[in-house]
Amino acid sequence: MNAPFTPPARQPATAQDLAALPLIEKWISFATVSRDSNLPLIEWTRDWLAVHGVQSELTYDDTGRKANLWATLPAADGETKVGGIVLSGHTDVVPVDGQPWDTDPFVATVSGDKLYGRGVTDMKAYSATALFMVPELLRRKLKRPIHLALSYDEEIGCIGVRPMIAKMVDQGFRPAGCIVGEPTGMQVVIAHKGKHGYKTSVRGHEAHSSLTPLGVNAVEVACEFVANLKSMARRLAAEGPFDPLFDVPFTTIHTGVIHGGTALNIIPRDCEIAWEIRHHHLNSPVALFNEAKAFGDSLVPAMQAVAADTGITHRQTSVLPGFATDAASEIAQMGFRCAEVDGASQAVKVSFGTEAALFHQVGVPTIVCGPGHIAQAHQPNEWVTLEQLAWCERFMRRLADEVCID
């Protein structure tokens, strides 16, 4: 793996140092778990922006219970569509059910040098800090427009951002760059892996467990398939190809869910496997899937020799593309300056997916940079250090220096 990032030396931050903390606290107070509506947060944000003279456009999902928010701060010359910078974040958070929290997850709580709460890292602190900067950006007058893009249902497949980006393109917006504020420890991320998800279904043949030769055990066939996936994963880890800038420098294959069987004394007829490939640019996910499928196909003749209606089928369940932005691009160079890091020598690549790839796909050069670390996301007692939040505020103020006239 790549060498650990060493941040610039900082003075310890306190809650009193964080001007954006009240807005962060407000955002955390909205329990926008993906299964629930995000409208209370979106409508509150729309109204807050309206107080500052900024109009928002909301796009709703099919149920009307969730919405994206797109808002534009125009440039001083009136330009709203060309050459702007998008500050992008998602509003949904993962559930807290069954997690042993020591504090109320929907009350942002400062303890020592950390802020606790669901979403403080992933990723409400960034979005609330961007929102906090709106009055200053307007007061100082913009050389180019700034867009706020707040989406729903990122956590369950980057769902909401897709129609928002489609509308952005249809309406003629052509941003010069995008900054997605997922937790990166305030490192500037210029690439992440793509992800292909699959569901493999094994159809066996039921029989009494005392007569195993008369049945085809779907669970055992599935286990052979999974063992081959693990063998492929070991090969990739040992032999690469490698990209040392990634936190995990090789393509990974992972099995997440296996479900099959009904009772111990019944040879199981059905078994399903949910698995994924997280790939960098040096591997083809299609080629790896085809390799896995070929192994599954090799198991079928023995299955059908027992029962003709047996087999193995595959369905792709998700695709999130990877992305890579040139470290020499304008948005990357701006990111390095705002994050106070030493240019491309400290650019990194990550294995987790973000909405950045979808902005990149429509021609918007994108980086990922936000406070906190992905290892703290989705956990009980999710936290971010006050120092990271202070760093994010400095990032936003330096961004204002880049894009404002005054």
XYZ file of C-alpha atoms in Angstrom:
406
model
C 0.000 0.000 0.000
C 1.038 3.607 -0.452
C 2.921 5.445 2.288
C 0.837 7.158 4.997
C 0.059 10.795 4.369
C 1.722 13.235 6.772
C -0.439 16.340 7.216
C 1.043 19.779 7.776
C 1.769 20.612 11.421
C -1.287 22.208 13.043
C -2.246 23.772 16.332
C -4.925 21.715 18.132
C -8.402 22.980 17.233
C -11.227 23.626 19.680
C -14.955 23.953 19.159
C -14.550 27.735 19.523
C -12.296 27.680 16.451
C -15.060 26.298 14.231
C -17.253 29.002 12.754
C -19.247 26.417 10.765
C -20.040 24.245 13.795
C -23.631 25.521 14.298
C -24.519 24.596 10.709
C -22.836 21.192 11.092
C -24.856 20.598 14.261
C -28.057 21.544 12.458
C -27.358 19.183 9.578
C -26.559 16.289 11.926
C -29.892 16.825 13.692
C -31.755 15.659 10.566
C -31.964 11.832 10.643
C -31.633 11.385 6.894
C -31.092 7.627 6.867
C -31.340 6.416 3.271
C -34.532 4.437 3.889
C -36.271 7.620 5.104
C -37.099 10.996 3.591
C -34.421 13.674 3.319
C -36.962 16.430 2.652
C -36.764 18.082 6.095
C -33.033 18.707 5.569
C -33.396 19.689 1.913
C -36.272 22.093 2.610
C -34.465 23.643 5.575
C -31.391 24.163 3.379
C -33.497 25.616 0.548
C -35.061 28.094 2.985
C -31.675 28.994 4.518
C -30.263 29.729 1.055
C -33.339 31.781 0.153
C -32.731 34.015 3.166
C -29.353 34.781 1.599
C -30.878 35.476 -1.801
C -29.948 32.146 -3.407
C -32.640 30.178 -5.215
C -32.569 26.389 -5.289
C -33.935 23.813 -7.712
C -35.216 20.589 -6.189
C -35.559 17.354 -8.163
C -37.625 14.620 -6.547
C -37.541 10.857 -6.700
C -40.568 8.910 -7.940
C -42.084 8.765 -4.443
C -41.785 12.496 -3.809
C -40.197 11.707 -0.434
C -36.627 12.539 -1.430
C -35.024 15.324 -3.379
C -31.749 16.667 -4.698
C -30.909 20.346 -4.330
C -29.015 22.337 -6.941
C -28.222 25.974 -6.205
C -26.052 28.434 -8.115
C -24.205 31.465 -6.774
C -23.733 33.577 -9.928
C -20.519 35.263 -10.928
C -20.332 39.043 -10.588
C -20.754 39.415 -14.356
C -24.005 37.434 -14.246
C -22.573 34.169 -15.569
C -24.336 31.167 -14.058
C -23.641 28.204 -16.313
C -20.121 28.187 -17.733
C -16.831 27.739 -15.907
C -18.113 27.276 -12.382
C -17.047 25.009 -9.543
C -19.426 22.401 -8.097
C -19.290 21.650 -4.361
C -20.935 18.241 -4.152
C -22.181 16.197 -1.231
C -24.826 13.646 -0.352
C -27.451 14.188 2.323
C -28.217 10.580 3.280
C -26.510 8.586 6.016
C -26.363 4.906 6.894
C -28.558 3.443 9.665
C -27.619 3.356 13.338
C -29.840 0.354 14.148
C -28.153 -2.097 16.519
C -24.998 -0.035 16.870
C -23.740 0.644 20.425
C -23.605 4.451 20.410
C -22.453 6.300 23.528
C -24.203 9.502 22.450
C -27.347 10.371 20.516
C -26.207 9.809 16.913
C -28.350 12.684 15.690
C -26.987 15.210 18.156
C -23.523 16.459 17.202
C -21.499 16.066 20.380
C -18.066 17.527 21.061
C -15.912 15.438 23.388
C -12.218 16.181 23.724
C -10.761 16.836 20.293
C -13.539 15.024 18.375
C -17.062 15.646 17.136
C -19.388 12.629 17.289
C -22.575 11.982 15.337
C -23.967 10.103 12.377
C -22.709 11.824 9.258
C -20.012 14.016 10.833
C -17.499 12.185 8.644
C -19.695 10.794 5.888
C -20.293 13.520 4.876
C -22.423 16.282 6.334
C -19.583 18.306 7.857
C -18.207 19.138 4.395
C -21.582 20.138 2.953
C -22.510 22.242 5.994
C -19.133 23.989 5.828
C -19.668 24.757 2.141
C -23.113 26.119 3.018
C -21.594 28.250 5.772
C -19.355 29.937 3.170
C -22.264 31.153 1.013
C -22.643 34.622 2.612
C -18.896 35.268 2.334
C -18.780 34.116 -1.296
C -21.656 36.444 -2.147
C -20.175 39.371 -0.228
C -16.772 39.029 -1.873
C -18.269 38.660 -5.385
C -17.412 35.709 -7.553
C -15.192 35.565 -10.623
C -17.014 32.374 -11.623
C -20.205 30.693 -10.439
C -20.282 28.280 -7.522
C -22.808 25.439 -7.540
C -24.042 23.479 -4.542
C -25.087 19.936 -5.493
C -26.739 18.002 -2.651
C -28.019 14.530 -3.479
C -30.135 11.764 -1.993
C -29.445 8.019 -1.767
C -25.711 8.035 -2.386
C -25.281 5.317 0.220
C -27.422 2.842 -1.690
C -25.897 3.243 -5.128
C -25.361 6.915 -6.033
C -29.002 7.054 -7.074
C -30.053 10.671 -6.633
C -27.034 12.320 -8.202
C -27.649 10.668 -11.581
C -30.829 12.598 -12.479
C -29.313 15.762 -10.976
C -26.277 15.480 -13.254
C -28.509 14.687 -16.236
C -30.527 17.840 -15.554
C -27.308 19.847 -15.105
C -26.211 18.783 -18.580
C -29.649 19.298 -20.153
C -29.867 22.828 -18.749
C -26.515 23.784 -20.243
C -24.376 23.970 -17.118
C -20.719 23.398 -17.989
C -18.703 23.520 -14.766
C -14.926 23.730 -14.971
C -14.515 21.420 -12.003
C -16.134 19.638 -9.087
C -15.042 18.964 -5.504
C -16.787 16.033 -3.817
C -16.387 16.228 -0.059
C -16.215 12.563 0.921
C -13.829 11.876 3.834
C -10.235 11.834 2.625
C -8.420 13.282 5.635
C -8.284 16.509 3.569
C -5.997 14.769 1.091
C -6.664 15.557 -2.552
C -7.927 12.383 -4.238
C -7.560 12.386 -8.011
C -8.883 8.874 -8.723
C -10.888 6.026 -7.284
C -11.633 2.488 -8.350
C -14.689 1.353 -10.206
C -17.058 -1.246 -8.794
C -19.077 -3.963 -10.517
C -21.542 -5.850 -8.343
C -23.069 -9.229 -9.240
C -25.595 -11.748 -7.974
C -24.834 -15.344 -8.908
C -27.690 -17.828 -8.524
C -27.124 -21.578 -8.280
C -30.064 -23.869 -9.024
C -29.501 -27.344 -7.622
C -31.789 -30.340 -7.123
C -33.458 -31.241 -3.842
C -33.254 -34.687 -2.287
C -33.234 -36.229 1.172
C -29.847 -35.635 2.781
C -29.388 -39.381 3.251
C -29.422 -39.764 -0.533
C -26.861 -37.167 -1.540
C -25.984 -38.765 -4.922
C -29.582 -38.098 -6.037
C -29.334 -34.363 -5.409
C -27.278 -31.387 -6.525
C -26.235 -29.344 -3.515
C -26.594 -25.678 -4.513
C -24.780 -24.468 -1.389
C -21.763 -26.686 -2.075
C -21.618 -25.590 -5.719
C -21.854 -21.975 -4.578
C -18.987 -22.566 -2.164
C -16.856 -23.891 -5.023
C -17.657 -20.727 -6.957
C -16.777 -18.526 -3.973
C -13.541 -20.447 -3.391
C -12.571 -19.679 -6.977
C -13.358 -15.989 -6.433
C -11.054 -16.077 -3.404
C -8.349 -17.738 -5.493
C -8.668 -14.975 -8.096
C -8.470 -12.358 -5.334
C -5.306 -13.929 -3.902
C -3.714 -13.921 -7.355
C -4.483 -10.247 -7.873
C -3.074 -9.402 -4.434
C 0.111 -11.371 -5.111
C 0.710 -10.639 -8.783
C -1.105 -7.362 -9.476
C -1.063 -5.399 -11.650
C -0.375 -2.712 -9.063
C -0.919 1.035 -8.924
C 0.979 2.192 -5.828
C -0.976 5.456 -5.522
C -4.083 3.543 -4.437
C -4.643 2.812 -0.742
C -5.158 -0.809 -1.862
C -2.895 -0.945 -4.933
C -4.478 -3.985 -6.622
C -7.940 -4.917 -7.864
C -10.009 -6.728 -5.237
C -12.765 -9.344 -5.412
C -15.074 -9.712 -2.431
C -18.020 -11.969 -1.510
C -20.516 -10.123 0.671
C -23.593 -12.359 1.050
C -24.361 -16.061 0.652
C -27.915 -17.275 1.145
C -29.174 -20.807 0.563
C -30.723 -23.943 1.963
C -33.857 -24.642 3.982
C -33.081 -27.446 6.478
C -30.170 -29.669 7.430
C -31.819 -32.838 6.129
C -32.672 -31.380 2.697
C -30.093 -31.073 -0.067
C -30.488 -27.374 -0.938
C -31.948 -26.472 -4.288
C -31.062 -22.757 -4.353
C -28.189 -20.556 -3.277
C -27.418 -16.934 -4.097
C -24.070 -15.140 -3.869
C -23.603 -11.363 -3.862
C -20.076 -10.388 -4.844
C -18.122 -7.500 -6.304
C -15.041 -6.468 -8.225
C -13.350 -3.169 -7.268
C -10.968 -2.461 -10.095
C -8.398 0.110 -11.065
C -7.513 1.125 -14.607
C -5.001 -1.713 -15.058
C -7.662 -4.437 -14.885
C -10.781 -5.089 -16.922
C -13.752 -5.964 -14.701
C -15.412 -7.582 -17.707
C -12.457 -9.913 -18.214
C -12.438 -10.828 -14.516
C -16.183 -11.498 -14.548
C -15.792 -13.660 -17.630
C -13.064 -15.640 -15.865
C -15.346 -16.231 -12.873
C -18.260 -17.132 -15.152
C -16.112 -19.625 -17.058
C -15.292 -21.405 -13.814
C -18.988 -21.544 -12.945
C -19.781 -22.892 -16.397
C -17.256 -25.682 -15.845
C -19.306 -26.904 -12.875
C -22.576 -27.179 -14.774
C -22.041 -30.434 -16.750
C -21.599 -32.454 -13.541
C -24.693 -30.794 -12.087
C -26.820 -31.525 -15.154
C -25.641 -35.133 -15.257
C -27.746 -35.535 -12.095
C -30.634 -33.216 -12.961
C -31.114 -31.429 -16.285
C -32.820 -28.352 -14.803
C -29.810 -27.308 -12.712
C -27.405 -24.507 -13.572
C -25.692 -21.262 -12.639
C -26.818 -17.800 -13.750
C -25.391 -14.334 -13.156
C -26.915 -10.879 -12.962
C -25.090 -7.582 -12.733
C -26.584 -5.592 -9.861
C -24.554 -2.390 -9.901
C -21.933 -0.465 -11.812
C -20.038 2.518 -10.480
C -17.305 3.672 -12.834
C -13.891 4.647 -11.645
C -12.430 8.032 -12.439
C -9.031 9.637 -12.827
C -8.344 13.361 -13.038
C -4.991 14.645 -14.240
C -2.941 15.964 -11.318
C -1.963 18.881 -13.561
C -5.590 19.885 -14.213
C -6.953 23.200 -12.982
C -9.270 21.622 -10.401
C -6.534 19.377 -9.004
C -4.069 22.245 -8.763
C -6.700 24.380 -7.073
C -7.364 21.532 -4.667
C -3.689 21.237 -3.759
C -3.483 24.957 -3.024
C -6.670 25.005 -0.961
C -5.711 21.898 0.993
C -2.258 23.347 1.684
C -0.445 20.284 0.371
C 2.582 19.930 -1.855
C 0.987 19.476 -5.233
C 0.881 16.237 -7.186
C 3.456 14.595 -4.920
C 0.693 14.240 -2.335
C -2.176 13.351 -4.669
C -3.696 9.989 -3.807
C -6.136 7.434 -5.149
C -8.695 5.498 -3.092
C -10.583 2.243 -3.371
C -14.004 3.411 -2.196
C -16.454 4.798 -4.727
C -18.031 8.261 -4.808
C -20.250 10.456 -6.930
C -17.073 11.963 -8.405
C -17.014 9.326 -11.128
C -20.454 10.391 -12.356
C -19.494 14.066 -12.656
C -16.271 12.998 -14.359
C -18.254 10.852 -16.798
C -20.032 13.921 -18.223
C -16.794 15.826 -18.703
C -16.482 17.689 -15.392
C -12.923 17.292 -13.997
C -13.385 16.208 -10.394
C -11.440 15.695 -7.195
C -12.475 14.297 -3.819
C -11.423 16.126 -0.668
C -13.173 16.277 2.679
C -12.672 16.077 6.439
C -12.420 12.807 8.329
C -11.428 9.345 7.239
C -13.437 6.570 5.602
C -12.403 4.188 8.396
C -14.570 6.236 10.793
C -17.618 6.177 8.502
C -20.587 3.840 9.062
C -19.331 2.952 12.561
C -20.973 3.373 15.963
C -19.714 6.607 17.529
C -18.768 7.996 14.115
C -16.362 10.862 14.693
C -14.185 13.485 13.075
C -11.429 15.464 14.742
C -11.924 19.175 15.318
C -8.597 19.699 13.579
C -10.000 18.119 10.404
C -13.052 20.383 10.569
C -10.810 23.429 11.034
C -8.757 22.297 8.048
C -11.940 22.026 5.969
C -12.865 25.590 6.924
C -9.419 26.788 5.860
C -9.845 24.886 2.581
C -13.124 26.712 1.928
C -11.636 30.099 2.788
C -8.703 29.492 0.457
C -11.176 28.406 -2.220
C -12.926 31.743 -1.707
C -9.574 33.461 -2.288
C -9.316 31.546 -5.576
C -12.778 32.317 -6.911
C -13.678 35.705 -5.434
C -12.889 39.199 -6.729
C -12.500 40.875 -3.338
